[in-house]
CSV table of C-alpha atoms in Angstrom, one decimal:
chain,number,residue,atom,x,y,z
A,1,MET,CA,-159.3,-115.5,-176.8
A,2,SER,CA,-157.4,-117.8,-174.4
A,3,THR,CA,-159.2,-120.8,-173.0
A,4,ALA,CA,-156.4,-121.7,-170.6
A,5,THR,CA,-157.4,-122.4,-167.0
A,6,THR,CA,-155.4,-121.8,-163.9
A,7,GLY,CA,-154.0,-125.0,-162.5
A,8,ARG,CA,-154.3,-126.2,-159.0
A,9,ALA,CA,-151.9,-124.6,-156.6
A,10,ASP,CA,-150.9,-128.0,-155.4
A,11,PRO,CA,-151.7,-130.8,-157.8
A,12,PHE,CA,-150.3,-133.4,-155.4
A,13,LYS,CA,-152.5,-132.4,-152.4
A,14,PRO,CA,-154.0,-135.6,-151.1
A,15,ALA,CA,-157.6,-136.0,-149.9
A,16,ALA,CA,-158.2,-135.0,-146.3
A,17,ARG,CA,-159.3,-138.6,-145.4
A,18,VAL,CA,-155.7,-139.8,-145.8
A,19,ALA,CA,-153.7,-136.5,-145.5
A,20,ASN,CA,-153.7,-135.9,-141.8
A,21,GLN,CA,-152.9,-139.3,-140.3
A,22,ARG,CA,-150.1,-139.4,-137.7
A,23,PRO,CA,-147.5,-142.1,-137.8
A,24,ASP,CA,-149.3,-145.4,-137.1
A,25,VAL,CA,-148.4,-147.8,-134.4
A,26,TRP,CA,-147.3,-150.5,-136.9
A,27,SER,CA,-144.7,-148.3,-138.5
A,28,ILE,CA,-143.4,-147.1,-135.2
A,29,ILE,CA,-143.0,-150.6,-133.7
A,30,ASN,CA,-141.6,-152.1,-136.9
A,31,GLU,CA,-139.0,-149.4,-137.3
A,32,ALA,CA,-137.9,-149.6,-133.7
A,33,ALA,CA,-137.7,-153.4,-134.0
A,34,ALA,CA,-135.4,-153.1,-137.0
A,35,ALA,CA,-133.2,-150.6,-135.1
A,36,SER,CA,-133.0,-152.5,-131.8
A,37,PRO,CA,-129.6,-153.7,-130.7
A,38,VAL,CA,-131.2,-156.9,-129.4
A,39,GLN,CA,-131.7,-159.2,-132.3
A,40,PRO,CA,-133.5,-161.2,-133.5
A,41,ILE,CA,-136.6,-159.4,-132.1
A,42,CYS,CA,-139.3,-161.5,-130.5
A,43,ASN,CA,-142.3,-160.1,-132.4
A,44,MET,CA,-145.2,-160.4,-130.1
A,45,GLY,CA,-146.8,-157.3,-131.7
A,46,GLN,CA,-148.9,-157.9,-134.8
A,47,GLY,CA,-151.5,-160.7,-134.6
A,48,PHE,CA,-150.1,-162.9,-137.4
A,49,PHE,CA,-149.3,-166.5,-136.8
A,50,GLY,CA,-145.8,-167.7,-136.3
A,51,TYR,CA,-146.5,-171.0,-137.9
A,52,ASN,CA,-148.2,-172.5,-141.0
A,53,PRO,CA,-151.8,-173.5,-141.4
A,54,PRO,CA,-152.4,-177.3,-141.0
A,55,GLU,CA,-151.2,-179.5,-143.8
A,56,PHE,CA,-154.6,-180.3,-145.2
A,57,VAL,CA,-155.3,-176.6,-145.7
A,58,ILE,CA,-152.0,-176.0,-147.5
A,59,GLU,CA,-152.6,-179.0,-149.7
A,60,ALA,CA,-156.0,-177.6,-150.6
A,61,ALA,CA,-154.3,-174.4,-151.7
A,62,LYS,CA,-151.7,-176.3,-153.8
A,63,ASN,CA,-154.4,-178.4,-155.5
A,64,ALA,CA,-156.6,-175.3,-156.2
A,65,LEU,CA,-153.7,-173.7,-158.1
A,66,ASP,CA,-153.7,-176.6,-160.5
A,67,ARG,CA,-157.3,-176.0,-161.6
A,68,VAL,CA,-158.0,-173.6,-164.4
A,69,GLU,CA,-161.2,-172.3,-163.0
A,70,CYS,CA,-159.6,-171.5,-159.7
A,71,ASN,CA,-157.1,-169.2,-161.4
A,72,GLN,CA,-159.8,-167.0,-162.9
A,73,TYR,CA,-162.3,-164.5,-161.5
A,74,SER,CA,-164.8,-165.9,-158.9
A,75,PRO,CA,-168.3,-164.6,-158.7
A,76,THR,CA,-168.4,-161.3,-156.9
A,77,LYS,CA,-170.3,-162.7,-153.9
A,78,GLY,CA,-167.9,-165.6,-153.7
A,79,ARG,CA,-167.3,-169.1,-154.9
A,80,PRO,CA,-170.5,-171.2,-154.4
A,81,ARG,CA,-168.5,-174.0,-152.8
A,82,LEU,CA,-167.1,-171.7,-150.1
A,83,LYS,CA,-170.4,-170.0,-149.4
A,84,LYS,CA,-172.0,-173.4,-148.9
A,85,ALA,CA,-169.1,-174.6,-146.7
A,86,ILE,CA,-169.5,-171.6,-144.5
A,87,ALA,CA,-173.3,-171.9,-144.3
A,88,ASP,CA,-172.9,-175.6,-143.3
A,89,ALA,CA,-170.1,-174.8,-140.8
A,90,TYR,CA,-172.1,-172.1,-139.0
A,91,GLU,CA,-175.6,-173.5,-139.0
A,92,GLY,CA,-174.9,-175.4,-135.7
A,93,SER,CA,-173.8,-172.2,-133.8
A,94,PHE,CA,-176.6,-170.1,-135.5
A,95,GLY,CA,-179.2,-172.7,-134.6
A,96,ARG,CA,-180.7,-172.6,-138.0
A,97,LYS,CA,-180.1,-173.3,-141.7
A,98,ILE,CA,-178.2,-170.5,-143.5
A,99,ASP,CA,-178.9,-169.8,-147.2
A,100,PRO,CA,-175.5,-169.7,-148.9
A,101,GLU,CA,-176.9,-167.7,-151.9
A,102,THR,CA,-178.6,-164.9,-150.0
A,103,GLU,CA,-177.1,-164.9,-146.5
A,104,VAL,CA,-173.4,-165.2,-147.2
A,105,THR,CA,-171.0,-163.1,-149.1
A,106,ILE,CA,-167.2,-163.5,-149.4
A,107,THR,CA,-164.9,-160.6,-149.0
A,108,THR,CA,-161.2,-159.8,-149.3
A,109,GLY,CA,-160.5,-160.3,-145.7
A,110,ALA,CA,-162.8,-159.5,-142.8
A,111,ASN,CA,-161.7,-155.9,-142.8
A,112,GLU,CA,-162.9,-155.4,-146.4
A,113,GLY,CA,-166.1,-157.1,-145.3
A,114,MET,CA,-166.6,-154.4,-142.7
A,115,LEU,CA,-165.7,-151.7,-145.1
A,116,SER,CA,-168.3,-153.1,-147.6
A,117,ALA,CA,-170.9,-153.1,-144.8
A,118,CYS,CA,-170.1,-149.5,-143.9
A,119,MET,CA,-170.1,-148.5,-147.6
A,120,GLY,CA,-173.4,-150.2,-148.1
A,121,PHE,CA,-175.3,-148.5,-145.3
A,122,LEU,CA,-173.5,-145.3,-144.1
A,123,GLU,CA,-174.4,-142.0,-145.6
A,124,PRO,CA,-172.4,-138.8,-144.9
A,125,GLY,CA,-173.2,-137.6,-141.4
A,126,ASP,CA,-174.5,-141.0,-140.2
A,127,GLU,CA,-173.1,-142.1,-136.8
A,128,ALA,CA,-171.5,-145.4,-135.9
A,129,ILE,CA,-170.7,-146.4,-132.3
A,130,VAL,CA,-167.6,-148.3,-131.5
A,131,PHE,CA,-166.4,-149.5,-128.1
A,132,GLU,CA,-162.9,-148.4,-127.2
A,133,PRO,CA,-160.3,-149.8,-127.2
A,134,PHE,CA,-161.2,-150.6,-130.8
A,135,PHE,CA,-159.5,-152.3,-133.8
A,136,ASP,CA,-158.0,-149.3,-135.6
A,137,GLN,CA,-159.4,-150.2,-139.0
A,138,TYR,CA,-162.9,-149.6,-137.8
A,139,ILE,CA,-162.3,-145.9,-137.8
A,140,SER,CA,-161.3,-145.6,-141.5
A,141,ASN,CA,-164.1,-148.0,-142.5
A,142,ILE,CA,-166.6,-145.7,-141.0
A,143,GLU,CA,-165.1,-142.4,-142.1
A,144,MET,CA,-164.4,-143.4,-145.7
A,145,PRO,CA,-168.1,-143.3,-146.6
A,146,GLY,CA,-168.5,-140.1,-144.6
A,147,GLY,CA,-169.7,-141.6,-141.3
A,148,LYS,CA,-169.0,-140.1,-137.9
A,149,VAL,CA,-167.4,-142.3,-135.2
A,150,ILE,CA,-169.0,-142.1,-131.7
A,151,TYR,CA,-166.9,-143.7,-129.0
A,152,VAL,CA,-168.1,-145.5,-125.9
A,153,PRO,CA,-165.3,-146.9,-123.6
A,154,LEU,CA,-164.9,-150.3,-122.0
A,155,HIS,CA,-163.8,-149.8,-118.4
A,156,PRO,CA,-161.1,-152.0,-116.9
A,157,PRO,CA,-161.5,-153.6,-113.5
A,158,SER,CA,-160.8,-151.1,-110.7
A,159,ASP,CA,-158.1,-153.4,-109.3
A,160,GLY,CA,-156.5,-154.0,-112.7
A,161,THR,CA,-153.2,-152.4,-111.7
A,162,THR,CA,-152.7,-154.9,-108.8
A,163,LYS,CA,-154.7,-158.0,-109.6
A,164,THR,CA,-155.0,-160.5,-112.4
A,165,SER,CA,-158.6,-161.2,-113.5
A,166,SER,CA,-160.8,-162.3,-116.4
A,167,ALA,CA,-160.9,-160.1,-119.4
A,168,GLY,CA,-164.6,-160.3,-119.0
A,169,ASN,CA,-164.3,-157.9,-116.1
A,170,TRP,CA,-163.7,-155.1,-118.6
A,171,ARG,CA,-167.2,-153.5,-118.4
A,172,LEU,CA,-169.5,-151.7,-120.8
A,173,ASP,CA,-171.7,-149.1,-119.1
A,174,ILE,CA,-175.0,-149.6,-120.8
A,175,GLN,CA,-176.2,-146.1,-119.6
A,176,GLU,CA,-173.2,-144.6,-121.4
A,177,LEU,CA,-174.1,-146.5,-124.5
A,178,LYS,CA,-177.7,-145.2,-124.3
A,179,ARG,CA,-176.5,-141.6,-123.9
A,180,ALA,CA,-174.3,-142.0,-127.1
A,181,ILE,CA,-177.3,-142.8,-129.3
A,182,THR,CA,-178.9,-140.0,-131.4
A,183,SER,CA,-181.2,-139.8,-134.3
A,184,ARG,CA,-178.2,-140.2,-136.6
A,185,THR,CA,-177.0,-143.4,-135.1
A,186,ARG,CA,-176.9,-146.0,-137.9
A,187,VAL,CA,-174.8,-148.9,-136.7
A,188,ILE,CA,-173.1,-150.3,-133.6
A,189,ILE,CA,-169.9,-152.3,-134.1
A,190,ILE,CA,-169.1,-155.0,-131.5
A,191,ASN,CA,-166.1,-157.2,-131.4
A,192,SER,CA,-166.4,-160.5,-129.4
A,193,PRO,CA,-164.0,-162.1,-128.7
A,194,HIS,CA,-162.4,-158.7,-128.4
A,195,ASN,CA,-159.1,-157.3,-129.7
A,196,PRO,CA,-157.1,-156.2,-127.8
A,197,VAL,CA,-158.8,-156.9,-124.4
A,198,GLY,CA,-159.7,-160.6,-124.9
A,199,LYS,CA,-163.2,-160.1,-123.6
A,200,ILE,CA,-166.1,-162.2,-124.6
A,201,PHE,CA,-169.3,-160.2,-124.1
A,202,SER,CA,-171.7,-162.1,-121.9
A,203,ARG,CA,-175.1,-163.1,-123.2
A,204,GLU,CA,-176.6,-160.5,-120.9
A,205,GLU,CA,-174.4,-157.7,-122.3
A,206,LEU,CA,-175.2,-158.7,-125.8
A,207,GLN,CA,-178.9,-158.9,-125.1
A,208,ALA,CA,-178.8,-155.4,-123.6
A,209,ILE,CA,-177.0,-154.0,-126.7
A,210,GLY,CA,-179.3,-155.9,-129.0
A,211,ASP,CA,-182.5,-154.6,-127.3
A,212,ILE,CA,-181.2,-151.1,-127.7
A,213,CYS,CA,-180.6,-151.6,-131.4
A,214,VAL,CA,-184.1,-153.1,-131.9
A,215,GLN,CA,-185.7,-150.2,-130.0
A,216,HIS,CA,-183.8,-147.6,-132.1
A,217,LYS,CA,-183.6,-149.6,-135.4
A,218,ILE,CA,-179.8,-149.6,-135.4
A,219,LEU,CA,-177.8,-152.0,-137.4
A,220,ILE,CA,-175.3,-154.3,-135.7
A,221,LEU,CA,-171.9,-155.2,-137.2
A,222,SER,CA,-170.7,-158.1,-135.1
A,223,ASP,CA,-167.0,-158.7,-135.6
A,224,GLU,CA,-166.5,-162.4,-134.6
A,225,VAL,CA,-163.3,-163.2,-136.4
A,226,TYR,CA,-161.9,-165.0,-133.3
A,227,ASP,CA,-165.0,-167.1,-133.0
A,228,SER,CA,-163.1,-170.4,-133.1
A,229,LEU,CA,-160.9,-169.4,-130.1
A,230,TYR,CA,-163.1,-169.2,-127.1
A,231,TYR,CA,-162.2,-170.4,-123.6
A,232,THR,CA,-165.4,-169.3,-121.8
A,233,PRO,CA,-169.0,-169.5,-123.1
A,234,PHE,CA,-169.4,-167.7,-126.4
A,235,THR,CA,-172.7,-166.3,-127.7
A,236,ARG,CA,-173.4,-165.0,-131.2
A,237,MET,CA,-175.3,-161.7,-131.3
A,238,SER,CA,-177.5,-162.9,-134.2
A,239,THR,CA,-178.8,-165.9,-132.1
A,240,LEU,CA,-180.4,-163.8,-129.4
A,241,SER,CA,-183.8,-163.1,-131.1
A,242,PRO,CA,-185.3,-162.9,-134.6
A,243,GLU,CA,-185.5,-159.1,-134.2
A,244,ILE,CA,-181.8,-158.8,-133.4
A,245,ALA,CA,-180.8,-161.2,-136.1
A,246,ASP,CA,-182.8,-159.0,-138.6
A,247,LEU,CA,-180.4,-156.1,-137.8
A,248,THR,CA,-177.1,-158.1,-137.6
A,249,MET,CA,-174.3,-158.8,-140.0
A,250,THR,CA,-171.7,-161.3,-138.6
A,251,VAL,CA,-168.1,-160.8,-139.7
A,252,GLY,CA,-165.9,-163.8,-140.1
A,253,SER,CA,-162.4,-164.7,-141.2
A,254,ALA,CA,-161.1,-167.9,-142.7
A,255,GLY,CA,-157.6,-166.5,-142.3
A,256,LYS,CA,-158.0,-166.1,-138.5
A,257,ILE,CA,-159.6,-169.5,-138.2
A,258,PHE,CA,-157.1,-171.5,-140.3
A,259,GLN,CA,-153.9,-169.7,-139.3
A,260,CYS,CA,-153.4,-168.0,-142.7
A,261,THR,CA,-154.0,-164.3,-142.2
A,262,GLY,CA,-152.2,-163.4,-145.5
A,263,TRP,CA,-154.9,-165.2,-147.5
A,264,ARG,CA,-157.3,-162.4,-147.0
A,265,VAL,CA,-160.5,-164.5,-147.1
A,266,GLY,CA,-163.3,-163.0,-145.0
A,267,TYR,CA,-167.1,-163.2,-145.1
A,268,LEU,CA,-170.3,-161.7,-144.0
A,269,ILE,CA,-173.3,-163.7,-142.8
A,270,GLY,CA,-176.7,-162.0,-142.3
A,271,PRO,CA,-180.2,-161.6,-143.6
A,272,PRO,CA,-180.7,-161.1,-147.3
A,273,HIS,CA,-181.8,-157.5,-147.0
A,274,LEU,CA,-178.4,-156.6,-145.4
A,275,ILE,CA,-176.1,-158.9,-147.3
A,276,LYS,CA,-177.5,-157.7,-150.7
A,277,TYR,CA,-176.1,-154.1,-150.2
A,278,ALA,CA,-172.9,-155.1,-148.5
A,279,ALA,CA,-172.2,-157.4,-151.4
A,280,ALA,CA,-173.0,-154.5,-153.8
A,281,ALA,CA,-170.4,-152.3,-152.2
A,282,HIS,CA,-167.9,-155.2,-152.2
A,283,THR,CA,-168.4,-155.4,-156.0
A,284,ARG,CA,-167.4,-151.8,-156.4
A,285,ILE,CA,-164.4,-152.0,-154.0
A,286,CYS,CA,-162.6,-155.0,-155.4
A,287,PHE,CA,-165.1,-157.0,-157.5
A,288,SER,CA,-164.1,-160.4,-156.3
A,289,SER,CA,-161.7,-162.1,-153.9
A,290,VAL,CA,-158.7,-164.5,-154.6
A,291,SER,CA,-160.1,-167.6,-156.3
A,292,PRO,CA,-157.7,-170.4,-155.3
A,293,LEU,CA,-157.6,-169.3,-151.7
A,294,GLN,CA,-161.4,-169.3,-151.6
A,295,GLU,CA,-161.4,-172.8,-152.9
A,296,ALA,CA,-158.8,-173.9,-150.4
A,297,SER,CA,-160.8,-172.2,-147.6
A,298,ALA,CA,-163.9,-174.2,-148.7
A,299,VAL,CA,-162.0,-177.5,-148.3
A,300,ALA,CA,-160.7,-176.3,-144.9
A,301,PHE,CA,-164.3,-175.7,-143.7
A,302,GLU,CA,-165.5,-178.9,-145.2
A,303,GLU,CA,-162.9,-181.0,-143.4
A,304,ALA,CA,-162.2,-179.1,-140.2
A,305,GLU,CA,-164.8,-180.8,-138.0
A,306,ALA,CA,-163.9,-184.3,-139.1
A,307,ARG,CA,-160.3,-183.6,-138.4
A,308,ASP,CA,-161.1,-182.2,-134.9
A,309,PHE,CA,-159.3,-179.0,-136.0
A,310,TYR,CA,-161.4,-176.5,-134.0
A,311,ALA,CA,-161.1,-178.3,-130.6
A,312,THR,CA,-157.4,-179.0,-131.2
A,313,GLN,CA,-156.6,-175.5,-132.2
A,314,ARG,CA,-158.5,-174.1,-129.2
A,315,GLY,CA,-156.7,-176.3,-126.8
A,316,GLU,CA,-153.3,-175.5,-128.3
A,317,MET,CA,-153.9,-171.8,-128.2
A,318,LYS,CA,-155.1,-171.9,-124.6
A,319,SER,CA,-152.0,-173.8,-123.6
A,320,LYS,CA,-149.8,-171.1,-125.3
A,321,ILE,CA,-151.6,-168.4,-123.4
A,322,ASP,CA,-151.4,-170.2,-120.0
A,323,HIS,CA,-147.7,-170.9,-120.6
A,324,PHE,CA,-146.9,-167.3,-121.6
A,325,CYS,CA,-148.8,-165.9,-118.6
A,326,THR,CA,-146.5,-167.7,-116.2
A,327,VAL,CA,-143.7,-165.1,-116.8
A,328,PHE,CA,-146.0,-162.3,-115.7
A,329,ASP,CA,-147.0,-164.3,-112.6
A,330,GLU,CA,-143.3,-164.6,-111.8
A,331,LEU,CA,-142.9,-160.8,-112.3
A,332,HIS,CA,-146.0,-160.1,-110.3
A,333,MET,CA,-147.5,-158.1,-113.2
A,334,PRO,CA,-151.3,-158.3,-113.4
A,335,TYR,CA,-153.0,-159.1,-116.7
A,336,SER,CA,-156.4,-159.7,-118.2
A,337,ILE,CA,-156.9,-163.5,-118.7
A,338,PRO,CA,-158.3,-163.8,-122.2
A,339,ASP,CA,-161.8,-165.2,-122.6
A,340,GLY,CA,-161.1,-165.7,-126.3
A,341,GLY,CA,-158.7,-164.9,-129.1
A,342,TYR,CA,-154.9,-164.8,-128.8
A,343,PHE,CA,-154.1,-161.4,-127.4
A,344,LEU,CA,-152.9,-160.8,-123.8
A,345,LEU,CA,-153.2,-157.4,-122.2
A,346,VAL,CA,-150.6,-156.9,-119.4
A,347,ASN,CA,-150.5,-154.1,-116.9
A,348,MET,CA,-146.9,-152.9,-116.8
A,349,LYS,CA,-147.3,-150.1,-114.3
A,350,LYS,CA,-144.6,-151.6,-112.0
A,351,VAL,CA,-141.9,-151.1,-114.7
A,352,LYS,CA,-140.2,-147.8,-114.1
A,353,LEU,CA,-138.7,-146.2,-117.2
A,354,PRO,CA,-135.2,-144.8,-116.4
A,355,GLU,CA,-135.1,-141.1,-115.9
A,356,GLY,CA,-133.8,-139.2,-118.9
A,357,TYR,CA,-134.2,-142.2,-121.3
A,358,GLU,CA,-134.1,-140.9,-124.8
A,359,PHE,CA,-137.1,-141.6,-127.0
A,360,PRO,CA,-137.5,-140.6,-130.7
A,361,ASP,CA,-139.8,-137.6,-131.5
A,362,ARG,CA,-142.6,-139.9,-132.8
A,363,VAL,CA,-142.7,-141.7,-129.4
A,364,LYS,CA,-141.8,-139.1,-126.7
A,365,HIS,CA,-145.0,-137.1,-127.2
A,366,ARG,CA,-147.2,-140.2,-127.1
A,367,PRO,CA,-148.7,-141.9,-124.0
A,368,ARG,CA,-146.7,-144.0,-121.6
A,369,ASP,CA,-147.5,-147.3,-123.3
A,370,PHE,CA,-145.8,-146.1,-126.5
A,371,LYS,CA,-142.7,-145.3,-124.4
A,372,MET,CA,-142.9,-148.7,-122.7
A,373,ALA,CA,-143.3,-150.5,-126.0
A,374,TYR,CA,-140.2,-148.7,-127.4
A,375,PHE,CA,-138.2,-149.4,-124.3
A,376,LEU,CA,-139.1,-153.0,-124.4
A,377,ILE,CA,-138.0,-153.4,-127.9
A,378,MET,CA,-134.7,-151.5,-127.5
A,379,GLU,CA,-133.6,-152.9,-124.1
A,380,VAL,CA,-135.3,-156.3,-123.9
A,381,GLY,CA,-135.8,-157.3,-127.6
A,382,VAL,CA,-139.5,-158.0,-127.3
A,383,ALA,CA,-142.1,-156.2,-129.5
A,384,ALA,CA,-145.6,-155.6,-128.1
A,385,ILE,CA,-148.3,-153.1,-129.1
A,386,PRO,CA,-149.4,-150.0,-127.1
A,387,PRO,CA,-153.2,-150.2,-126.8
A,388,SER,CA,-153.6,-146.4,-126.6
A,389,GLU,CA,-153.4,-146.6,-130.4
A,390,PHE,CA,-156.9,-148.1,-130.1
A,391,MET,CA,-158.3,-145.2,-127.9
A,392,THR,CA,-159.3,-141.6,-128.4
A,393,ASP,CA,-156.8,-139.1,-127.1
A,394,GLU,CA,-159.2,-138.2,-124.2
A,395,LYS,CA,-159.3,-141.9,-123.1
A,396,THR,CA,-155.7,-143.0,-123.4
A,397,HIS,CA,-155.3,-142.9,-119.6
A,398,ILE,CA,-157.5,-146.0,-119.4
A,399,VAL,CA,-154.8,-148.2,-121.1
A,400,GLU,CA,-151.6,-146.3,-120.8
A,401,ASP,CA,-150.1,-148.8,-118.4
A,402,TYR,CA,-150.9,-151.8,-120.6
A,403,LEU,CA,-149.2,-153.6,-123.5
A,404,ARG,CA,-150.8,-156.1,-125.8
A,405,PHE,CA,-148.9,-159.3,-126.6
A,406,ALA,CA,-149.9,-161.7,-129.5
A,407,VAL,CA,-149.5,-165.2,-128.3
A,408,CYS,CA,-150.0,-167.0,-131.7
A,409,LYS,CA,-146.3,-167.8,-132.1
A,410,LYS,CA,-144.2,-170.9,-132.0
A,411,ASP,CA,-143.5,-172.3,-128.6
A,412,GLU,CA,-139.7,-171.6,-128.9
A,413,ALA,CA,-140.5,-167.9,-129.7
A,414,LEU,CA,-142.7,-167.7,-126.6
A,415,ASP,CA,-139.9,-169.2,-124.5
A,416,LEU,CA,-137.3,-166.7,-125.8
A,417,ALA,CA,-139.7,-163.8,-125.2
A,418,MET,CA,-140.3,-165.1,-121.7
A,419,GLU,CA,-136.6,-165.3,-120.9
A,420,ARG,CA,-136.0,-161.8,-122.2
A,421,LEU,CA,-139.0,-160.4,-120.3
A,422,ARG,CA,-137.4,-161.6,-117.1
A,423,GLY,CA,-134.8,-159.0,-117.7
A,424,LEU,CA,-137.4,-156.4,-116.7
A,425,LYS,CA,-136.9,-157.3,-113.0
A,426,LYS,CA,-134.1,-154.7,-112.7
A,427,TYR,CA,-136.5,-151.9,-113.8
A,428,MET,CA,-139.3,-152.8,-111.4
A,429,GLU,CA,-140.1,-151.4,-108.0
């Protein structure tokens, strides 16, 4: 009697969670940049730095590589020296002592920290609220463990097409947030300073969100990876009340702080009853994070304050933003003045795309900002990101006239981009 079984009709069929993804914005922009006749491209798209970390950080990495123990596995929750350095660095802004053993865990980048938090607390069918526009990785972080994403929009200022104003004027409607909450709501993700808007949520906004979470017993995942780059008052969600702190995990990034995004050193800070399970998920995702770069990050945190790194970096980034904005003042294009971070959202409604301009298939059926981004790359030689990638299809109209520029580049790169952007004058009304 035969025991053979019938094989799968398609043994190479991928899981649904990865099978039906449309071409992502990064692939579209990078391919267009490579094909542009205007070279070299001024890459103002992805948010990686155009320059090295400070020398003391690089030296710390070199020194770590010479040590045997820094080239082997680290404890799954992170190297003790780094956890202590983070606890010490954050106790001032948290207003209390932080226990490095129970309230800090190290992750392979902030994104993996968010995935670990979602894996640790979301069951299939649980709902997670995100504010759109959102960082695109939030969605897969929620959906991988079976969660359902619920979207609540931020609303741009009503005069955003004609007037420059603070990114803080992008508004969250608290009543919309309340209507989005159900018995399945498990977590709210908030990003402040915000990517791509540049908004820092006010203390009053955070308090309103926090109070709702306390009332409904909803966890808070507070993405604060741009916390060293604030130009208006910055409040941490976990500092608002003991009840809110009890529900909050704060997400941080040594890579964002110390200008080394490729190091992939992130961390979570929160109460032991939350960190314990996020750390357990991290153990199953990647076990531990890169040892020598953890050690170098520890040195960076230990020495940053004494070297006046934070204030210097903040001042330099604000100067870059102010300088880059002058080209849009010249062009009379309104923008959202960032409260924090290094992204600039510019309203480009005044730019008229030539009638009959040919766009590739993967662009021509996308919203106007995709077409604008492609046009900018091909005709001007400047790459920017269309923010509709960070919106649901139903809400793309909110941002379809905007482009996001990353300003964390060398001054000469900013100057070249500005000179090229002046070439848009012939396409404007």
